[in-house]
mmCIF file of C-alpha atoms and ligand atoms in Angstrom:
data_model
loop_
_atom_site.group_PDB
_atom_site.id
_atom_site.type_symbol
_atom_site.label_atom_id
_atom_site.label_comp_id
_atom_site.label_asym_id
_atom_site.label_seq_id
_atom_site.Cartn_x
_atom_site.Cartn_y
_atom_site.Cartn_z
ATOM 1 C CA UNK A 1 135.487 109.259 -19.786
ATOM 2 C CA UNK A 2 134.384 108.110 -16.365
ATOM 3 C CA UNK A 3 133.092 104.660 -15.455
ATOM 4 C CA UNK A 4 131.202 104.725 -12.159
ATOM 5 C CA UNK A 5 130.295 101.385 -10.601
ATOM 6 C CA UNK A 6 127.341 101.635 -8.238
ATOM 7 C CA UNK A 7 127.396 98.440 -6.180
ATOM 8 C CA UNK A 8 124.346 99.534 -4.150
ATOM 9 C CA UNK A 9 123.755 97.158 -1.176
ATOM 10 C CA UNK A 10 125.695 94.280 -2.753
ATOM 11 C CA UNK A 11 128.994 92.418 -2.345
ATOM 12 C CA UNK A 12 130.342 91.297 1.021
ATOM 13 C CA UNK A 13 133.880 91.417 2.379
ATOM 14 C CA UNK A 14 135.087 88.219 0.700
ATOM 15 C CA UNK A 15 133.453 89.094 -2.589
ATOM 16 C CA UNK A 16 135.111 92.517 -2.522
ATOM 17 C CA UNK A 17 138.500 90.926 -1.861
ATOM 18 C CA UNK A 18 138.064 88.556 -4.811
ATOM 19 C CA UNK A 19 136.834 91.356 -7.076
ATOM 20 C CA UNK A 20 139.831 93.530 -6.182
ATOM 21 C CA UNK A 21 142.328 90.703 -6.666
ATOM 22 C CA UNK A 22 141.082 90.170 -10.207
ATOM 23 C CA UNK A 23 140.713 93.894 -10.939
ATOM 24 C CA UNK A 24 144.305 94.618 -9.942
ATOM 25 C CA UNK A 25 145.565 92.422 -12.786
ATOM 26 C CA UNK A 26 144.004 94.787 -15.322
ATOM 27 C CA UNK A 27 146.017 97.168 -17.482
ATOM 28 C CA UNK A 28 144.515 100.568 -16.789
ATOM 29 C CA UNK A 29 144.383 103.392 -19.325
ATOM 30 C CA UNK A 30 145.298 106.960 -18.400
ATOM 31 C CA UNK A 31 142.318 108.211 -20.354
ATOM 32 C CA UNK A 32 139.588 106.423 -18.439
ATOM 33 C CA UNK A 33 138.681 107.305 -14.871
ATOM 34 C CA UNK A 34 137.092 104.560 -12.806
ATOM 35 C CA UNK A 35 135.339 104.868 -9.487
ATOM 36 C CA UNK A 36 133.683 102.111 -7.469
ATOM 37 C CA UNK A 37 130.937 102.878 -4.966
ATOM 38 C CA UNK A 38 130.678 100.060 -2.394
ATOM 39 C CA UNK A 39 128.469 99.978 0.692
ATOM 40 C CA UNK A 40 129.894 102.653 2.972
ATOM 41 C CA UNK A 41 131.081 100.166 5.575
ATOM 42 C CA UNK A 42 133.483 98.712 2.979
ATOM 43 C CA UNK A 43 134.874 101.979 1.581
ATOM 44 C CA UNK A 44 137.978 101.789 3.758
ATOM 45 C CA UNK A 45 138.596 98.143 2.857
ATOM 46 C CA UNK A 46 138.201 98.769 -0.872
ATOM 47 C CA UNK A 47 140.373 101.893 -0.778
ATOM 48 C CA UNK A 48 143.145 99.862 0.851
ATOM 49 C CA UNK A 49 142.746 96.926 -1.539
ATOM 50 C CA UNK A 50 142.945 99.245 -4.572
ATOM 51 C CA UNK A 51 145.680 101.387 -3.095
ATOM 52 C CA UNK A 52 148.193 100.915 -5.909
ATOM 53 C CA UNK A 53 145.709 101.201 -8.747
ATOM 54 C CA UNK A 54 144.210 104.270 -10.455
ATOM 55 C CA UNK A 55 140.713 103.155 -9.403
ATOM 56 C CA UNK A 56 138.936 105.625 -7.129
ATOM 57 C CA UNK A 57 136.424 104.780 -4.426
ATOM 58 C CA UNK A 58 133.279 106.774 -3.762
ATOM 59 C CA UNK A 59 130.264 107.049 -1.490
ATOM 60 C CA UNK A 60 126.713 106.152 -2.508
ATOM 61 C CA UNK A 61 125.321 109.072 -0.540
ATOM 62 C CA UNK A 62 126.229 111.721 2.037
ATOM 63 C CA UNK A 63 124.473 114.009 4.505
ATOM 64 C CA UNK A 64 124.581 117.798 4.147
ATOM 65 C CA UNK A 65 126.021 118.443 7.614
ATOM 66 C CA UNK A 66 129.544 117.665 8.735
ATOM 67 C CA UNK A 67 128.574 116.194 12.087
ATOM 68 C CA UNK A 68 125.662 116.072 14.471
ATOM 69 C CA UNK A 69 122.654 114.067 15.636
ATOM 70 C CA UNK A 70 121.895 112.251 12.370
ATOM 71 C CA UNK A 71 121.875 108.578 13.313
ATOM 72 C CA UNK A 72 122.908 106.344 10.443
ATOM 73 C CA UNK A 73 124.076 109.150 8.178
ATOM 74 C CA UNK A 74 127.548 109.734 6.719
ATOM 75 C CA UNK A 75 129.180 113.124 6.214
ATOM 76 C CA UNK A 76 131.085 114.230 3.138
ATOM 77 C CA UNK A 77 133.988 115.048 5.461
ATOM 78 C CA UNK A 78 134.144 111.398 6.594
ATOM 79 C CA UNK A 79 133.907 110.154 3.024
ATOM 80 C CA UNK A 80 136.868 112.337 2.106
ATOM 81 C CA UNK A 81 138.796 111.124 5.127
ATOM 82 C CA UNK A 82 138.233 107.534 3.948
ATOM 83 C CA UNK A 83 139.667 108.397 0.531
ATOM 84 C CA UNK A 84 136.533 109.028 -1.526
ATOM 85 C CA UNK A 85 136.897 111.070 -4.694
ATOM 86 C CA UNK A 86 133.235 111.037 -5.772
ATOM 87 C CA UNK A 87 129.812 110.673 -4.191
ATOM 88 C CA UNK A 88 126.571 109.654 -5.923
ATOM 89 C CA UNK A 89 123.707 111.941 -4.899
ATOM 90 C CA UNK A 90 120.016 111.962 -5.754
ATOM 91 C CA UNK A 91 119.918 108.411 -7.090
ATOM 92 C CA UNK A 92 116.312 107.606 -8.000
ATOM 93 C CA UNK A 93 116.256 104.874 -5.359
ATOM 94 C CA UNK A 94 117.079 107.476 -2.723
ATOM 95 C CA UNK A 95 114.603 109.961 -4.191
ATOM 96 C CA UNK A 96 111.842 107.332 -4.184
ATOM 97 C CA UNK A 97 112.591 105.098 -1.183
ATOM 98 C CA UNK A 98 114.053 107.720 1.150
ATOM 99 C CA UNK A 99 112.023 110.724 -0.031
ATOM 100 C CA UNK A 100 115.038 112.829 -0.942
ATOM 101 C CA UNK A 101 113.904 116.102 -2.515
ATOM 102 C CA UNK A 102 115.723 118.272 -5.029
ATOM 103 C CA UNK A 103 116.531 120.880 -2.359
ATOM 104 C CA UNK A 104 117.887 118.199 -0.004
ATOM 105 C CA UNK A 105 120.086 116.801 -2.790
ATOM 106 C CA UNK A 106 121.345 120.300 -3.550
ATOM 107 C CA UNK A 107 122.420 120.809 0.082
ATOM 108 C CA UNK A 108 124.198 117.424 0.115
ATOM 109 C CA UNK A 109 125.936 118.288 -3.169
ATOM 110 C CA UNK A 110 127.146 121.573 -1.684
ATOM 111 C CA UNK A 111 128.554 119.722 1.293
ATOM 112 C CA UNK A 112 130.343 117.254 -0.998
ATOM 113 C CA UNK A 113 131.876 120.111 -2.969
ATOM 114 C CA UNK A 114 132.909 121.939 0.213
ATOM 115 C CA UNK A 115 134.740 118.792 1.263
ATOM 116 C CA UNK A 116 136.531 118.362 -2.068
ATOM 117 C CA UNK A 117 134.391 115.480 -3.258
ATOM 118 C CA UNK A 118 132.940 115.490 -6.774
ATOM 119 C CA UNK A 119 129.191 114.884 -6.666
ATOM 120 C CA UNK A 120 127.595 112.761 -9.377
ATOM 121 C CA UNK A 121 124.047 114.058 -9.224
ATOM 122 C CA UNK A 122 121.435 111.731 -10.705
ATOM 123 C CA UNK A 123 118.417 112.882 -12.666
ATOM 124 C CA UNK A 124 115.949 110.989 -14.804
ATOM 125 C CA UNK A 125 112.296 110.631 -15.666
ATOM 126 C CA UNK A 126 109.720 107.940 -14.925
ATOM 127 C CA UNK A 127 108.181 105.796 -17.635
ATOM 128 C CA UNK A 128 104.983 107.881 -17.497
ATOM 129 C CA UNK A 129 106.894 111.120 -17.973
ATOM 130 C CA UNK A 130 108.689 109.631 -20.971
ATOM 131 C CA UNK A 131 105.414 108.321 -22.420
ATOM 132 C CA UNK A 132 103.663 111.665 -21.881
ATOM 133 C CA UNK A 133 106.519 113.596 -23.515
ATOM 134 C CA UNK A 134 107.287 115.300 -20.219
ATOM 135 C CA UNK A 135 110.796 113.859 -19.802
ATOM 136 C CA UNK A 136 112.697 117.002 -20.835
ATOM 137 C CA UNK A 137 110.636 119.248 -18.577
ATOM 138 C CA UNK A 138 110.851 116.896 -15.635
ATOM 139 C CA UNK A 139 114.632 116.621 -15.868
ATOM 140 C CA UNK A 140 114.988 120.393 -16.334
ATOM 141 C CA UNK A 141 113.154 120.944 -13.036
ATOM 142 C CA UNK A 142 115.401 118.402 -11.312
ATOM 143 C CA UNK A 143 118.530 120.132 -12.607
ATOM 144 C CA UNK A 144 117.415 123.649 -11.744
ATOM 145 C CA UNK A 145 116.515 122.591 -8.210
ATOM 146 C CA UNK A 146 119.129 120.007 -7.277
ATOM 147 C CA UNK A 147 122.364 121.224 -8.886
ATOM 148 C CA UNK A 148 124.273 123.839 -6.887
ATOM 149 C CA UNK A 149 125.576 126.923 -8.616
ATOM 150 C CA UNK A 150 129.306 126.384 -8.249
ATOM 151 C CA UNK A 151 132.590 126.809 -10.042
ATOM 152 C CA UNK A 152 133.783 123.494 -8.640
ATOM 153 C CA UNK A 153 133.691 120.170 -10.453
ATOM 154 C CA UNK A 154 130.447 118.184 -10.603
ATOM 155 C CA UNK A 155 128.892 115.592 -12.905
ATOM 156 C CA UNK A 156 125.323 114.756 -13.777
ATOM 157 C CA UNK A 157 124.179 111.199 -14.427
ATOM 158 C CA UNK A 158 121.142 110.775 -16.658
ATOM 159 C CA UNK A 159 119.386 107.703 -15.307
ATOM 160 C CA UNK A 160 115.859 107.178 -16.634
ATOM 161 C CA UNK A 161 114.031 105.440 -13.785
ATOM 162 C CA UNK A 162 112.343 102.990 -16.156
ATOM 163 C CA UNK A 163 115.742 101.828 -17.360
ATOM 164 C CA UNK A 164 117.358 101.091 -13.995
ATOM 165 C CA UNK A 165 117.696 97.349 -13.499
ATOM 166 C CA UNK A 166 115.158 96.544 -16.217
ATOM 167 C CA UNK A 167 117.377 95.723 -19.193
ATOM 168 C CA UNK A 168 115.621 98.450 -21.215
ATOM 169 C CA UNK A 169 117.522 101.489 -22.418
ATOM 170 C CA UNK A 170 116.422 104.598 -24.314
ATOM 171 C CA UNK A 171 117.343 104.615 -28.003
ATOM 172 C CA UNK A 172 120.387 106.540 -29.159
ATOM 173 C CA UNK A 173 118.402 109.597 -30.252
ATOM 174 C CA UNK A 174 116.663 109.790 -26.893
ATOM 175 C CA UNK A 175 119.965 109.609 -25.016
ATOM 176 C CA UNK A 176 121.503 112.238 -27.303
ATOM 177 C CA UNK A 177 118.538 114.583 -26.927
ATOM 178 C CA UNK A 178 118.476 114.296 -23.133
ATOM 179 C CA UNK A 179 122.239 114.698 -22.701
ATOM 180 C CA UNK A 180 122.184 117.793 -24.924
ATOM 181 C CA UNK A 181 119.268 119.157 -22.898
ATOM 182 C CA UNK A 182 121.013 118.496 -19.568
ATOM 183 C CA UNK A 183 124.183 120.220 -20.764
ATOM 184 C CA UNK A 184 122.197 123.218 -22.008
ATOM 185 C CA UNK A 185 120.158 123.601 -18.824
ATOM 186 C CA UNK A 186 123.280 123.278 -16.658
ATOM 187 C CA UNK A 187 125.125 125.762 -18.888
ATOM 188 C CA UNK A 188 122.371 128.318 -18.371
ATOM 189 C CA UNK A 189 123.465 128.871 -14.765
ATOM 190 C CA UNK A 190 126.908 127.238 -14.428
ATOM 191 C CA UNK A 191 128.205 128.981 -17.568
ATOM 192 C CA UNK A 192 130.430 126.037 -18.447
ATOM 193 C CA UNK A 193 130.172 122.594 -19.977
ATOM 194 C CA UNK A 194 129.704 119.739 -17.577
ATOM 195 C CA UNK A 195 130.143 115.995 -17.990
ATOM 196 C CA UNK A 196 127.015 113.875 -18.289
ATOM 197 C CA UNK A 197 127.103 110.129 -17.662
ATOM 198 C CA UNK A 198 124.473 107.724 -18.920
ATOM 199 C CA UNK A 199 123.141 105.169 -16.420
ATOM 200 C CA UNK A 200 120.445 102.518 -16.644
ATOM 201 C CA UNK A 201 120.962 98.868 -17.627
ATOM 202 C CA UNK A 202 124.375 99.441 -19.185
ATOM 203 C CA UNK A 203 125.907 96.025 -19.865
ATOM 204 C CA UNK A 204 128.449 94.231 -22.038
ATOM 205 C CA UNK A 205 125.914 93.945 -24.874
ATOM 206 C CA UNK A 206 124.845 97.595 -25.150
ATOM 207 C CA UNK A 207 127.957 99.500 -24.000
ATOM 208 C CA UNK A 208 129.199 100.019 -27.577
ATOM 209 C CA UNK A 209 125.867 101.474 -28.614
ATOM 210 C CA UNK A 210 125.713 103.783 -25.572
ATOM 211 C CA UNK A 211 129.249 105.047 -26.202
ATOM 212 C CA UNK A 212 128.469 105.677 -29.858
ATOM 213 C CA UNK A 213 126.122 108.485 -28.758
ATOM 214 C CA UNK A 214 128.311 111.538 -29.316
ATOM 215 C CA UNK A 215 127.641 113.388 -26.064
ATOM 216 C CA UNK A 216 127.982 110.596 -23.489
ATOM 217 C CA UNK A 217 130.923 111.399 -21.186
ATOM 218 C CA UNK A 218 130.880 108.160 -19.234
ATOM 219 C CA UNK A 219 128.604 105.542 -17.732
ATOM 220 C CA UNK A 220 127.106 104.791 -14.347
ATOM 221 C CA UNK A 221 126.787 101.026 -14.110
ATOM 222 C CA UNK A 222 124.793 99.115 -11.497
ATOM 223 C CA UNK A 223 124.108 95.395 -11.929
ATOM 224 C CA UNK A 224 126.775 94.788 -14.576
ATOM 225 C CA UNK A 225 129.486 96.185 -12.297
ATOM 226 C CA UNK A 226 129.027 93.433 -9.726
ATOM 227 C CA UNK A 227 130.798 90.768 -11.776
ATOM 228 C CA UNK A 228 134.428 91.686 -12.300
ATOM 229 C CA UNK A 229 134.575 90.059 -15.758
ATOM 230 C CA UNK A 230 131.599 92.082 -16.996
ATOM 231 C CA UNK A 231 132.951 95.218 -15.390
ATOM 232 C CA UNK A 232 136.307 94.765 -17.114
ATOM 233 C CA UNK A 233 134.592 94.023 -20.444
ATOM 234 C CA UNK A 234 132.786 97.365 -20.095
ATOM 235 C CA UNK A 235 136.097 98.999 -19.187
ATOM 236 C CA UNK A 236 137.741 97.508 -22.300
ATOM 237 C CA UNK A 237 134.876 98.744 -24.486
ATOM 238 C CA UNK A 238 135.390 102.271 -23.153
ATOM 239 C CA UNK A 239 139.153 102.127 -23.784
ATOM 240 C CA UNK A 240 138.531 100.833 -27.329
ATOM 241 C CA UNK A 241 136.009 103.588 -27.940
ATOM 242 C CA UNK A 242 138.474 106.270 -26.858
ATOM 243 C CA UNK A 243 141.226 104.851 -29.042
ATOM 244 C CA UNK A 244 139.008 104.438 -32.103
HETATM 245 C C1 PEP B 319 121.958 102.442 -11.107
HETATM 246 O O1 PEP B 319 121.099 102.113 -10.314
HETATM 247 O O2 PEP B 319 122.661 103.457 -10.903
HETATM 248 C C2 PEP B 319 122.125 101.654 -12.315
HETATM 249 C C3 PEP B 319 122.692 102.230 -13.330
HETATM 250 O O3 PEP B 319 121.652 100.375 -12.253
HETATM 251 P P1 PEP B 319 121.617 99.290 -13.436
HETATM 252 O O4 PEP B 319 122.874 99.436 -14.253
HETATM 253 O O5 PEP B 319 121.555 97.964 -12.738
HETATM 254 O O6 PEP B 319 120.409 99.579 -14.256
#
């Protein structure tokens, strides 16, 4: 199980220090992997603060080239150098607000893999696609065009756009159906089983329900990961689920 905490453009230096101080008091399980994705400027700080813990740090995005004239961008090589284990790619906010295409995301994922970083590639349908019963097709297209064909480790996060930050989540059958579909589509060209995380309004109230879906391999948490108490409550729920 992996818990990925996407902080997006939130938490400043002092807040990160306080979060880490509290987090370090936690008893961590060997069976749960945790990775926090702060704003890139704080990756180094967070990595140092969490140095003696099993919590990984990750990047919220990376460019597909290693260096060059790409003002404002960050390379996978630099993320690795700063201690990142994972990078989130193709988040719907980046697809929508920064026009990232499937082929662009694929190139960035390849660069992450080439630099020994595990990409967490996000896919997920809009509300209209869900309503028009086009969700499975839409996500299939995203997978076929944004996931690189590789033997190296990668994860997919299923994040329905209509669920992100809204408090609404798909029902258990919908999550199960989509996760099964994602695994099948990925298997068709990767020829192995991959881990699929669920993301979208995961919180302390619905985490048990999300985990009870048999094929959820972890969660990608946005808003609820910003408060350390909520984040640790989610962590505890995952540990309990594994031990049950
Ligand atoms: C996200 O944006 O990756 C996310 C899961 O956000 P939230 O949990 O706030 O819906």
